[in-house]
Short mmCIF file of C-alpha atoms in Angstrom, two decimals:
data_model
loop_
_atom_site.label_atom_id
_atom_site.label_comp_id
_atom_site.label_asym_id
_atom_site.label_seq_id
_atom_site.Cartn_x
_atom_site.Cartn_y
_atom_site.Cartn_z
CA UNK A 1 -12.47 20.78 -37.59
CA UNK A 2 -12.07 22.83 -34.42
CA UNK A 3 -10.05 26.03 -34.91
CA UNK A 4 -6.37 26.01 -34.06
CA UNK A 5 -5.59 27.93 -30.88
CA UNK A 6 -1.87 28.42 -31.45
CA UNK A 7 -2.48 32.17 -31.76
CA UNK A 8 -3.37 32.51 -28.06
CA UNK A 9 -1.00 34.47 -25.84
CA UNK A 10 1.49 32.48 -23.80
CA UNK A 11 -0.01 31.30 -20.52
CA UNK A 12 1.48 32.21 -17.17
CA UNK A 13 1.17 28.58 -16.00
CA UNK A 14 3.53 25.70 -15.67
CA UNK A 15 1.19 22.70 -15.72
CA UNK A 16 2.42 19.34 -14.46
CA UNK A 17 0.33 16.33 -15.45
CA UNK A 18 0.75 13.04 -13.63
CA UNK A 19 -0.28 10.11 -15.79
CA UNK A 20 0.30 9.70 -19.54
CA UNK A 21 -2.70 7.53 -20.34
CA UNK A 22 -5.42 8.75 -22.72
CA UNK A 23 -6.95 11.17 -20.21
CA UNK A 24 -3.63 12.61 -19.03
CA UNK A 25 -2.38 12.92 -22.60
CA UNK A 26 -5.50 14.78 -23.68
CA UNK A 27 -5.18 17.11 -20.68
CA UNK A 28 -1.60 17.83 -21.78
CA UNK A 29 -2.83 18.69 -25.29
CA UNK A 30 -5.47 21.08 -23.95
CA UNK A 31 -2.96 22.77 -21.62
CA UNK A 32 -0.29 23.03 -24.30
CA UNK A 33 -2.78 24.50 -26.75
CA UNK A 34 -3.38 27.31 -24.27
CA UNK A 35 0.31 28.17 -24.13
CA UNK A 36 1.12 26.45 -20.84
CA UNK A 37 4.55 25.03 -20.19
CA UNK A 38 3.56 21.37 -19.84
CA UNK A 39 5.46 18.53 -18.21
CA UNK A 40 3.97 15.02 -18.21
CA UNK A 41 5.18 12.47 -15.66
CA UNK A 42 4.39 8.77 -16.00
CA UNK A 43 5.41 5.99 -13.61
CA UNK A 44 5.57 3.37 -16.36
CA UNK A 45 7.99 3.24 -19.26
CA UNK A 46 6.99 4.80 -22.57
CA UNK A 47 3.45 3.54 -23.16
CA UNK A 48 4.11 3.32 -26.90
CA UNK A 49 6.65 0.58 -26.25
CA UNK A 50 4.93 -2.80 -26.64
CA UNK A 51 7.19 -4.25 -23.93
CA UNK A 52 5.89 -1.82 -21.28
CA UNK A 53 4.04 -3.74 -18.57
CA UNK A 54 0.61 -2.28 -17.74
CA UNK A 55 -0.08 -1.42 -14.11
CA UNK A 56 -2.50 -4.34 -13.72
CA UNK A 57 -0.11 -6.75 -15.50
CA UNK A 58 -2.57 -7.48 -18.28
CA UNK A 59 -3.82 -5.92 -21.47
CA UNK A 60 -6.56 -3.39 -20.80
CA UNK A 61 -10.15 -4.10 -21.74
CA UNK A 62 -10.84 -2.93 -25.28
CA UNK A 63 -12.56 0.42 -25.13
CA UNK A 64 -15.68 1.82 -26.77
CA UNK A 65 -15.13 5.35 -28.05
CA UNK A 66 -18.48 7.18 -28.05
CA UNK A 67 -19.69 10.69 -28.80
CA UNK A 68 -18.52 12.28 -25.54
CA UNK A 69 -14.96 11.12 -26.04
CA UNK A 70 -15.01 12.05 -29.71
CA UNK A 71 -16.20 15.58 -28.89
CA UNK A 72 -13.45 15.99 -26.29
CA UNK A 73 -10.76 14.79 -28.72
CA UNK A 74 -12.15 17.09 -31.41
CA UNK A 75 -12.06 19.99 -28.94
CA UNK A 76 -8.30 19.65 -28.52
CA UNK A 77 -8.07 21.69 -31.72
CA UNK A 78 -5.48 19.66 -33.63
CA UNK A 79 -6.24 18.91 -37.27
CA UNK A 80 -5.73 15.29 -38.22
CA UNK A 81 -5.64 13.93 -34.65
CA UNK A 82 -9.16 12.54 -34.73
CA UNK A 83 -8.65 11.08 -38.20
CA UNK A 84 -5.51 9.23 -37.07
CA UNK A 85 -7.45 7.82 -34.11
CA UNK A 86 -10.46 6.82 -36.24
CA UNK A 87 -8.12 4.93 -38.56
CA UNK A 88 -7.40 2.49 -35.72
CA UNK A 89 -11.04 1.93 -34.70
CA UNK A 90 -13.78 -0.46 -35.79
CA UNK A 91 -17.44 0.68 -35.93
CA UNK A 92 -19.85 -1.23 -33.68
CA UNK A 93 -23.49 -0.70 -34.68
CA UNK A 94 -25.00 -2.60 -31.78
CA UNK A 95 -24.93 -5.62 -29.54
CA UNK A 96 -25.04 -9.20 -30.74
CA UNK A 97 -26.68 -11.40 -28.12
CA UNK A 98 -25.63 -15.07 -28.12
CA UNK A 99 -28.01 -17.62 -26.58
CA UNK A 100 -29.16 -21.18 -27.12
CA UNK A 101 -32.69 -22.14 -28.14
CA UNK A 102 -34.72 -24.86 -26.44
CA UNK A 103 -33.98 -27.11 -29.38
CA UNK A 104 -30.24 -26.67 -28.76
CA UNK A 105 -29.53 -24.33 -31.67
CA UNK A 106 -27.10 -21.43 -31.23
CA UNK A 107 -28.96 -18.15 -31.65
CA UNK A 108 -27.60 -14.69 -32.49
CA UNK A 109 -29.84 -11.67 -31.99
CA UNK A 110 -28.66 -8.23 -33.14
CA UNK A 111 -29.78 -5.21 -31.10
CA UNK A 112 -28.95 -1.85 -32.70
CA UNK A 113 -27.51 0.78 -30.38
CA UNK A 114 -29.50 3.58 -31.89
CA UNK A 115 -32.66 4.02 -33.93
CA UNK A 116 -30.91 6.70 -36.02
CA UNK A 117 -28.04 4.41 -37.03
CA UNK A 118 -25.36 5.99 -34.84
CA UNK A 119 -22.59 3.68 -33.67
CA UNK A 120 -19.71 3.37 -31.26
CA UNK A 121 -16.11 2.61 -32.13
CA UNK A 122 -14.04 -0.21 -30.71
CA UNK A 123 -10.59 1.19 -29.98
CA UNK A 124 -7.41 -0.31 -28.64
CA UNK A 125 -6.25 1.74 -25.64
CA UNK A 126 -2.61 1.44 -26.71
CA UNK A 127 -3.32 2.74 -30.22
CA UNK A 128 -5.29 5.69 -28.86
CA UNK A 129 -2.50 6.44 -26.39
CA UNK A 130 0.11 6.22 -29.13
CA UNK A 131 -1.70 8.79 -31.31
CA UNK A 132 -1.96 11.26 -28.42
CA UNK A 133 1.64 10.82 -27.24
CA UNK A 134 2.99 11.15 -30.77
CA UNK A 135 1.20 14.47 -31.08
CA UNK A 136 2.50 15.67 -27.71
CA UNK A 137 6.04 14.78 -28.69
CA UNK A 138 5.92 17.26 -31.58
CA UNK A 139 4.98 20.21 -29.39
CA UNK A 140 7.77 22.56 -28.28
CA UNK A 141 6.14 23.45 -24.94
CA UNK A 142 5.60 19.81 -23.84
CA UNK A 143 8.12 17.52 -22.14
CA UNK A 144 7.42 13.82 -21.52
CA UNK A 145 9.03 12.08 -18.54
CA UNK A 146 8.63 8.31 -18.20
CA UNK A 147 9.48 6.05 -15.25
CA UNK A 148 8.96 8.90 -12.81
CA UNK A 149 7.05 8.06 -9.62
CA UNK A 150 5.29 10.79 -7.65
CA UNK A 151 6.40 10.41 -4.03
CA UNK A 152 5.25 13.69 -2.50
CA UNK A 153 3.53 17.00 -3.17
CA UNK A 154 3.06 20.22 -1.25
CA UNK A 155 0.03 21.90 -2.78
CA UNK A 156 0.48 25.09 -0.80
CA UNK A 157 4.07 25.68 -1.85
CA UNK A 158 3.33 24.11 -5.25
CA UNK A 159 6.20 21.66 -5.32
CA UNK A 160 6.28 17.96 -6.12
CA UNK A 161 8.87 15.23 -5.78
CA UNK A 162 9.43 12.37 -8.20
CA UNK A 163 11.68 9.31 -8.02
CA UNK A 164 13.58 8.52 -11.20
CA UNK A 165 12.95 4.77 -11.48
CA UNK A 166 15.45 4.50 -14.34
CA UNK A 167 18.30 5.56 -12.05
CA UNK A 168 17.33 2.96 -9.46
CA UNK A 169 17.35 0.19 -12.04
CA UNK A 170 20.69 1.29 -13.46
CA UNK A 171 22.42 1.33 -10.10
CA UNK A 172 20.91 -1.85 -8.69
CA UNK A 173 21.99 -3.66 -11.87
CA UNK A 174 25.56 -3.12 -10.70
CA UNK A 175 24.70 -5.09 -7.52
CA UNK A 176 24.48 -1.90 -5.44
CA UNK A 177 21.10 -1.26 -3.81
CA UNK A 178 20.94 2.52 -4.17
CA UNK A 179 17.80 4.57 -3.71
CA UNK A 180 16.36 6.17 -6.83
CA UNK A 181 17.32 9.76 -7.50
CA UNK A 182 14.71 12.28 -6.41
CA UNK A 183 13.70 15.28 -8.45
CA UNK A 184 11.94 18.39 -7.12
CA UNK A 185 9.49 19.92 -9.58
CA UNK A 186 7.77 23.30 -9.07
CA UNK A 187 4.41 23.89 -10.73
CA UNK A 188 1.50 26.29 -10.97
CA UNK A 189 -1.13 23.61 -11.57
CA UNK A 190 -0.97 19.85 -11.16
CA UNK A 191 -3.49 17.67 -12.96
CA UNK A 192 -3.81 14.13 -11.61
CA UNK A 193 -4.72 11.58 -14.27
CA UNK A 194 -2.91 8.64 -12.71
CA UNK A 195 -5.71 6.14 -12.33
CA UNK A 196 -7.87 4.59 -9.63
CA UNK A 197 -4.97 4.33 -7.17
CA UNK A 198 -3.94 7.92 -7.81
CA UNK A 199 -0.88 9.28 -6.03
CA UNK A 200 -2.05 12.83 -6.77
CA UNK A 201 -5.35 12.16 -5.02
CA UNK A 202 -3.53 10.55 -2.09
CA UNK A 203 -1.33 13.61 -1.54
CA UNK A 204 -4.16 16.05 -2.26
CA UNK A 205 -6.19 14.49 0.54
CA UNK A 206 -3.58 15.79 2.99
CA UNK A 207 -4.60 19.34 2.07
CA UNK A 208 -8.24 19.16 1.00
CA UNK A 209 -11.02 17.66 3.08
CA UNK A 210 -11.93 14.97 0.57
CA UNK A 211 -14.96 12.75 1.08
CA UNK A 212 -13.95 9.43 -0.41
CA UNK A 213 -15.63 6.05 -0.94
CA UNK A 214 -14.20 2.92 -2.51
CA UNK A 215 -16.33 -0.14 -3.23
CA UNK A 216 -15.54 -3.50 -4.76
CA UNK A 217 -18.43 -5.40 -6.33
CA UNK A 218 -18.81 -9.18 -6.28
CA UNK A 219 -17.32 -9.51 -9.73
CA UNK A 220 -13.94 -10.45 -11.16
CA UNK A 221 -12.78 -10.17 -14.75
CA UNK A 222 -10.26 -11.95 -16.91
CA UNK A 223 -9.24 -11.46 -20.52
CA UNK A 224 -9.16 -13.88 -23.46
CA UNK A 225 -8.29 -13.59 -27.15
CA UNK A 226 -10.38 -14.91 -30.02
CA UNK A 227 -7.89 -15.42 -32.83
CA UNK A 228 -8.80 -15.00 -36.51
CA UNK A 229 -9.69 -17.89 -38.77
CA UNK A 230 -9.05 -17.12 -42.42
CA UNK A 231 -11.72 -19.66 -43.38
CA UNK A 232 -14.40 -17.75 -41.47
CA UNK A 233 -17.19 -16.04 -43.39
CA UNK A 234 -16.24 -12.51 -42.32
CA UNK A 235 -13.40 -10.45 -43.86
CA UNK A 236 -9.90 -10.55 -42.33
CA UNK A 237 -10.70 -13.81 -40.57
CA UNK A 238 -13.19 -12.47 -38.02
CA UNK A 239 -15.00 -15.48 -36.61
CA UNK A 240 -18.10 -13.45 -35.70
CA UNK A 241 -19.49 -10.12 -36.89
CA UNK A 242 -16.80 -7.43 -36.49
CA UNK A 243 -19.34 -4.62 -36.27
CA UNK A 244 -21.01 -5.62 -33.02
CA UNK A 245 -20.20 -5.88 -29.35
CA UNK A 246 -20.89 -9.55 -28.63
CA UNK A 247 -22.50 -10.60 -25.36
CA UNK A 248 -23.13 -14.04 -23.92
CA UNK A 249 -25.50 -13.19 -21.01
CA UNK A 250 -25.74 -15.71 -18.18
CA UNK A 251 -27.74 -14.08 -15.40
CA UNK A 252 -25.05 -13.48 -12.79
CA UNK A 253 -22.17 -13.45 -15.30
CA UNK A 254 -21.39 -12.69 -18.92
CA UNK A 255 -18.76 -13.10 -21.61
CA UNK A 256 -18.17 -10.26 -24.08
CA UNK A 257 -16.07 -9.79 -27.22
CA UNK A 258 -14.96 -6.52 -28.86
CA UNK A 259 -13.35 -6.44 -32.33
CA UNK A 260 -9.72 -5.46 -32.82
CA UNK A 261 -7.87 -4.81 -36.09
CA UNK A 262 -6.54 -7.87 -37.90
CA UNK A 263 -9.41 -10.25 -37.27
CA UNK A 264 -8.95 -10.58 -33.51
CA UNK A 265 -11.50 -10.15 -30.74
CA UNK A 266 -10.51 -9.12 -27.23
CA UNK A 267 -12.85 -11.04 -24.93
CA UNK A 268 -13.61 -10.61 -21.25
CA UNK A 269 -15.24 -12.89 -18.71
CA UNK A 270 -17.14 -11.09 -15.94
CA UNK A 271 -18.53 -13.13 -13.09
CA UNK A 272 -18.96 -13.47 -9.35
CA UNK A 273 -16.10 -14.72 -7.20
CA UNK A 274 -17.87 -18.09 -6.84
CA UNK A 275 -17.70 -18.69 -10.62
CA UNK A 276 -13.99 -17.88 -10.74
CA UNK A 277 -13.38 -20.18 -7.78
CA UNK A 278 -15.18 -22.98 -9.63
CA UNK A 279 -13.07 -22.44 -12.76
CA UNK A 280 -9.84 -22.14 -10.74
CA UNK A 281 -10.60 -25.45 -9.02
CA UNK A 282 -11.10 -27.14 -12.39
CA UNK A 283 -7.71 -25.77 -13.49
CA UNK A 284 -6.03 -26.90 -10.27
CA UNK A 285 -7.45 -30.40 -10.76
CA UNK A 286 -6.32 -30.37 -14.42
CA UNK A 287 -9.95 -31.12 -15.28
CA UNK A 288 -10.29 -29.34 -18.60
CA UNK A 289 -13.57 -31.11 -19.29
CA UNK A 290 -15.15 -29.58 -16.19
CA UNK A 291 -13.79 -26.16 -17.15
CA UNK A 292 -15.20 -26.35 -20.67
CA UNK A 293 -18.51 -27.71 -19.39
CA UNK A 294 -19.02 -24.54 -17.34
CA UNK A 295 -18.39 -22.39 -20.43
CA UNK A 296 -20.67 -24.51 -22.62
CA UNK A 297 -23.47 -24.21 -20.06
CA UNK A 298 -23.16 -20.47 -19.39
CA UNK A 299 -21.79 -19.13 -22.67
CA UNK A 300 -23.00 -21.41 -25.48
CA UNK A 301 -20.89 -21.27 -28.60
CA UNK A 302 -17.77 -19.65 -27.13
CA UNK A 303 -15.79 -22.88 -27.35
CA UNK A 304 -16.59 -23.02 -31.07
CA UNK A 305 -14.62 -19.81 -31.53
CA UNK A 306 -11.91 -20.22 -28.87
CA UNK A 307 -10.46 -23.75 -28.73
CA UNK A 308 -10.81 -25.36 -25.31
CA UNK A 309 -7.06 -25.65 -24.71
CA UNK A 310 -6.57 -21.92 -25.46
CA UNK A 311 -9.47 -21.01 -23.20
CA UNK A 312 -7.99 -22.93 -20.27
CA UNK A 313 -4.46 -21.70 -20.98
CA UNK A 314 -5.46 -18.03 -21.04
CA UNK A 315 -7.53 -18.37 -17.89
CA UNK A 316 -4.49 -19.78 -16.12
CA UNK A 317 -2.11 -17.17 -17.55
CA UNK A 318 -4.12 -13.95 -17.28
CA UNK A 319 -4.88 -12.29 -13.93
CA UNK A 320 -8.32 -12.45 -12.35
CA UNK A 321 -8.89 -8.87 -11.35
CA UNK A 322 -11.50 -7.08 -9.21
CA UNK A 323 -13.71 -4.20 -10.27
CA UNK A 324 -13.76 -1.02 -8.24
CA UNK A 325 -16.04 1.99 -7.88
CA UNK A 326 -14.48 5.18 -6.50
CA UNK A 327 -16.30 8.40 -5.71
CA UNK A 328 -14.78 11.48 -4.13
CA UNK A 329 -15.32 15.18 -3.70
CA UNK A 330 -13.90 17.78 -4.04
CA UNK A 331 -11.90 17.12 -7.19
CA UNK A 332 -9.48 19.97 -6.51
CA UNK A 333 -7.51 21.92 -3.95
CA UNK A 334 -7.31 25.71 -4.16
CA UNK A 335 -5.68 26.79 -7.45
CA UNK A 336 -2.94 24.16 -7.41
CA UNK A 337 -4.41 20.69 -7.98
CA UNK A 338 -7.26 18.96 -9.78
CA UNK A 339 -7.95 15.28 -10.52
CA UNK A 340 -9.67 13.87 -13.62
CA UNK A 341 -10.64 10.48 -15.01
CA UNK A 342 -10.23 7.41 -12.82
CA UNK A 343 -8.27 9.48 -10.30
CA UNK A 344 -11.53 11.22 -9.42
CA UNK A 345 -14.16 8.66 -10.36
CA UNK A 346 -13.14 5.10 -11.20
CA UNK A 347 -16.11 3.06 -12.34
CA UNK A 348 -16.99 -0.43 -13.50
CA UNK A 349 -16.75 -0.80 -17.31
CA UNK A 350 -20.31 -1.84 -18.11
CA UNK A 351 -21.45 1.37 -19.79
CA UNK A 352 -18.26 1.81 -21.81
CA UNK A 353 -18.04 5.34 -20.40
CA UNK A 354 -14.94 5.24 -18.18
CA UNK A 355 -12.55 6.65 -20.77
CA UNK A 356 -15.24 8.77 -22.43
CA UNK A 357 -16.19 10.37 -19.12
CA UNK A 358 -12.51 11.03 -18.39
CA UNK A 359 -11.95 12.70 -21.75
CA UNK A 360 -15.13 14.73 -21.31
CA UNK A 361 -13.92 15.84 -17.86
CA UNK A 362 -10.81 17.31 -19.49
CA UNK A 363 -12.95 19.32 -21.90
CA UNK A 364 -15.29 20.51 -19.12
CA UNK A 365 -12.30 21.52 -16.97
CA UNK A 366 -10.61 23.62 -19.64
CA UNK A 367 -13.88 25.18 -20.83
CA UNK A 368 -14.43 26.43 -17.27
CA UNK A 369 -10.83 27.65 -16.98
CA UNK A 370 -11.22 29.50 -20.28
CA UNK A 371 -14.38 31.22 -19.05
CA UNK A 372 -12.68 32.33 -15.85
CA UNK A 373 -9.58 33.61 -17.63
CA UNK A 374 -11.44 36.20 -19.67
CA UNK A 375 -14.23 36.97 -17.18
CA UNK A 376 -14.70 40.28 -15.41
CA UNK A 377 -17.20 38.89 -12.90
CA UNK A 378 -18.60 35.61 -11.63
CA UNK A 379 -21.86 36.17 -13.50
CA UNK A 380 -19.98 36.87 -16.72
CA UNK A 381 -18.04 33.65 -16.24
CA UNK A 382 -21.32 31.80 -16.01
CA UNK A 383 -20.38 30.32 -12.65
CA UNK A 384 -22.95 29.14 -10.13
CA UNK A 385 -23.25 31.12 -6.96
CA UNK A 386 -21.43 29.36 -4.13
CA UNK A 387 -20.35 31.35 -1.10
CA UNK A 388 -20.02 35.07 -0.59
CA UNK A 389 -16.31 35.39 -1.26
CA UNK A 390 -15.15 38.27 -3.41
CA UNK A 391 -12.94 37.30 -6.33
CA UNK A 392 -10.42 39.59 -7.95
CA UNK A 393 -10.90 38.57 -11.59
CA UNK A 394 -7.65 40.30 -12.57
CA UNK A 395 -5.68 37.87 -10.35
CA UNK A 396 -4.85 34.65 -12.27
CA UNK A 397 -4.54 32.66 -9.02
CA UNK A 398 -8.00 33.65 -7.82
CA UNK A 399 -9.49 33.05 -11.26
CA UNK A 400 -8.02 29.57 -11.40
CA UNK A 401 -9.13 28.73 -7.86
CA UNK A 402 -12.67 29.83 -8.72
CA UNK A 403 -12.58 27.77 -11.93
CA UNK A 404 -11.45 24.61 -10.13
CA UNK A 405 -14.16 25.09 -7.51
CA UNK A 406 -16.73 25.45 -10.27
CA UNK A 407 -15.35 22.30 -11.92
CA UNK A 408 -15.89 20.36 -8.69
CA UNK A 409 -19.41 21.79 -8.33
CA UNK A 410 -20.37 20.77 -11.85
CA UNK A 411 -18.52 17.52 -12.34
CA UNK A 412 -19.03 15.76 -8.99
CA UNK A 413 -22.76 14.98 -9.44
CA UNK A 414 -22.09 13.83 -13.00
CA UNK A 415 -19.29 11.46 -12.05
CA UNK A 416 -21.45 10.02 -9.28
CA UNK A 417 -24.29 9.58 -11.78
CA UNK A 418 -22.27 7.72 -14.42
CA UNK A 419 -20.76 5.45 -11.77
CA UNK A 420 -24.30 4.47 -10.73
CA UNK A 421 -25.38 4.05 -14.35
CA UNK A 422 -22.42 1.77 -15.03
CA UNK A 423 -23.35 -0.48 -12.11
CA UNK A 424 -26.95 -0.63 -13.29
CA UNK A 425 -25.93 -1.50 -16.83
CA UNK A 426 -24.17 -4.65 -15.59
CA UNK A 427 -27.57 -6.13 -14.73
CA UNK A 428 -28.89 -5.09 -18.13
CA UNK A 429 -26.02 -6.67 -20.08
CA UNK A 430 -25.93 -9.99 -18.22
CA UNK A 431 -29.69 -10.53 -18.05
CA UNK A 432 -31.81 -7.57 -19.18
CA UNK A 433 -30.92 -7.86 -22.88
CA UNK A 434 -32.99 -11.06 -23.10
CA UNK A 435 -35.83 -9.76 -20.92
CA UNK A 436 -39.17 -9.08 -22.61
CA UNK A 437 -39.91 -6.01 -20.50
CA UNK A 438 -36.57 -4.44 -21.38
CA UNK A 439 -37.10 -5.08 -25.09
CA UNK A 440 -40.63 -3.62 -24.99
CA UNK A 441 -39.54 -0.41 -23.27
CA UNK A 442 -36.59 -0.04 -25.68
CA UNK A 443 -38.92 -0.54 -28.67
CA UNK A 444 -41.45 2.04 -27.43
CA UNK A 445 -38.81 4.66 -26.62
CA UNK A 446 -37.06 4.19 -29.96
CA UNK A 447 -40.33 4.47 -31.92
CA UNK A 448 -41.24 7.68 -30.09
CA UNK A 449 -37.73 9.04 -30.69
CA UNK A 450 -37.92 8.29 -34.41
CA UNK A 451 -41.53 9.15 -35.24
CA UNK A 452 -42.37 11.86 -32.67
CA UNK A 453 -39.01 13.57 -32.02
CA UNK A 454 -40.75 16.70 -30.68
CA UNK A 455 -41.57 14.75 -27.51
CA UNK A 456 -37.86 14.51 -26.71
CA UNK A 457 -38.01 10.80 -25.89
CA UNK A 458 -34.78 8.82 -26.11
CA UNK A 459 -33.44 5.65 -24.61
CA UNK A 460 -31.12 6.14 -21.68
CA UNK A 461 -28.37 4.45 -23.67
CA UNK A 462 -28.75 6.94 -26.55
CA UNK A 463 -28.60 9.89 -24.15
CA UNK A 464 -25.41 8.56 -22.54
CA UNK A 465 -23.55 7.30 -25.61
CA UNK A 466 -24.70 9.62 -28.41
CA UNK A 467 -25.51 12.84 -26.59
CA UNK A 468 -23.85 15.46 -24.42
CA UNK A 469 -26.43 15.95 -21.69
CA UNK A 470 -24.99 15.88 -18.21
CA UNK A 471 -25.02 12.36 -16.75
CA UNK A 472 -27.03 13.60 -13.76
CA UNK A 473 -29.68 15.00 -16.12
CA UNK A 474 -29.78 11.72 -18.08
CA UNK A 475 -30.72 9.83 -14.92
CA UNK A 476 -33.52 12.27 -14.13
CA UNK A 477 -34.95 12.19 -17.67
CA UNK A 478 -34.80 8.38 -17.79
CA UNK A 479 -36.60 8.23 -14.44
CA UNK A 480 -39.39 10.51 -15.69
CA UNK A 481 -39.77 8.50 -18.91
CA UNK A 482 -39.89 5.29 -16.90
CA UNK A 483 -42.63 6.67 -14.66
CA UNK A 484 -44.76 7.65 -17.67
CA UNK A 485 -44.19 4.33 -19.44
CA UNK A 486 -44.96 2.27 -16.36
CA UNK A 487 -48.18 4.21 -15.86
CA UNK A 488 -49.10 3.65 -19.51
CA UNK A 489 -48.34 -0.07 -19.25
CA UNK A 490 -50.44 -0.25 -16.08
CA UNK A 491 -53.38 1.40 -17.82
CA UNK A 492 -53.06 -0.94 -20.81
CA UNK A 493 -52.74 -3.91 -18.48
CA UNK A 494 -55.77 -2.88 -16.40
CA UNK A 495 -57.72 -2.29 -19.58
CA UNK A 496 -56.86 -5.76 -20.84
CA UNK A 497 -57.77 -7.37 -17.51
CA UNK A 498 -61.01 -5.37 -17.38
CA UNK A 499 -61.92 -6.43 -20.90
CA UNK A 500 -61.32 -10.09 -20.12
CA UNK A 501 -63.33 -9.80 -16.90
CA UNK A 502 -66.22 -8.19 -18.79
CA UNK A 503 -66.34 -10.95 -21.38
CA UNK A 504 -66.15 -13.64 -18.68
CA UNK A 505 -69.01 -11.94 -16.79
CA UNK A 506 -71.06 -11.57 -19.95
CA UNK A 507 -70.45 -15.19 -20.99
CA UNK A 508 -71.43 -16.37 -17.52
CA UNK A 509 -74.69 -14.39 -17.63
CA UNK A 510 -75.55 -15.74 -21.04
CA UNK A 511 -74.82 -19.25 -19.84
CA UNK A 512 -77.16 -18.84 -16.87
CA UNK A 513 -79.88 -17.45 -19.11
#
């Protein structure tokens, strides 16, 4: 396990973290472990309370915990934390592709994630959050504040203002409409981990010149539950293999299922707006047969595992939500504010890297801060050369400002890269997984990885999910491998065509003779 850091000297910082989700909670652990006085503010009620309503009014998509997230959790330095999290996860060794043969038979095809047997872990966001918050609650230099809404921040004077939503509810319950009490909070550093619609980012943009883009793709998602059946062939009542991520690819849409403890699968429908409109019309017309017919055509076999009435009921009950891509830079302002996770780079969920990238960002941020804290010069800190400004490395403020600038320099291209990779993986999951060209390239790359490791060949998926290379470097290496493979395939193809042409020519000559 990583060494405990409790022996470090007390930090000079008061660190305020906005957002108590997995990324914000991990940031609080890292800050607390460095001796900071940490205060965590969350707009929702205690996230460990099962009655707390999520911000999008639905259960979150089940998450895949991969190597980057595991490394970041391990780096927090707390013995037993990772073990408690692993106890709530289920190993997924690969994808299980569900299709229908020409003869009408349901077909399952397993595709391993990794040629070396490495796997991802299906994790419930709430369970992960609970483990992190429980640990934070035991720490004497951490205070958790729930139902506190960030309403303003002055990042030059380093003050923030929060509304106490509990006070508003208490007073309005007595039939008096009274504004919520406001609390002024001073800080040395604010870390924004409050999601795609981040209040920290919104207020930071008043001080920093932030380049910002927000894109919605033509895709909605809705959640379903596949309940256990104790007569099923798998343990604990799992209807399908619990050690795979299940995909029903349908070209422009897909249906996926991730295992949860207790025999349940959390399932998600992804599809264009037109598909959701078609299903919504069937519901409005009370035409369950039409609704089920769409599922049977696109996602063969789903209705064998989720009864038709439950499928229709959950589609009516659960929200149909959009998917958003957010990119911005810089990720900080001076020495007072920095944003991580979805606050800085919200992405579509098709690479399973949203949470993992957010957790990794926390580790990258604090590694850079650590280097700056004990550095005597920029070169000693290992920072890239940007600008000609002189930094007094004995001044904590200047050190922190330099560290946050370096974090922006390093992390921005990587967050842009994984956002692009996630978009590209949507096409792979909904159609590429049954494509012959995709399977051939995957087979070649995996064989080279296994039998000639000195070449350094790996699939893009293995680099992203089981490695720690920067996302921007992964894209470049995958591009180079693709260029070489395409050239090789072209040579093989030309050779085959040339051989056929030669034999046709020779046969023709012999025939004439």
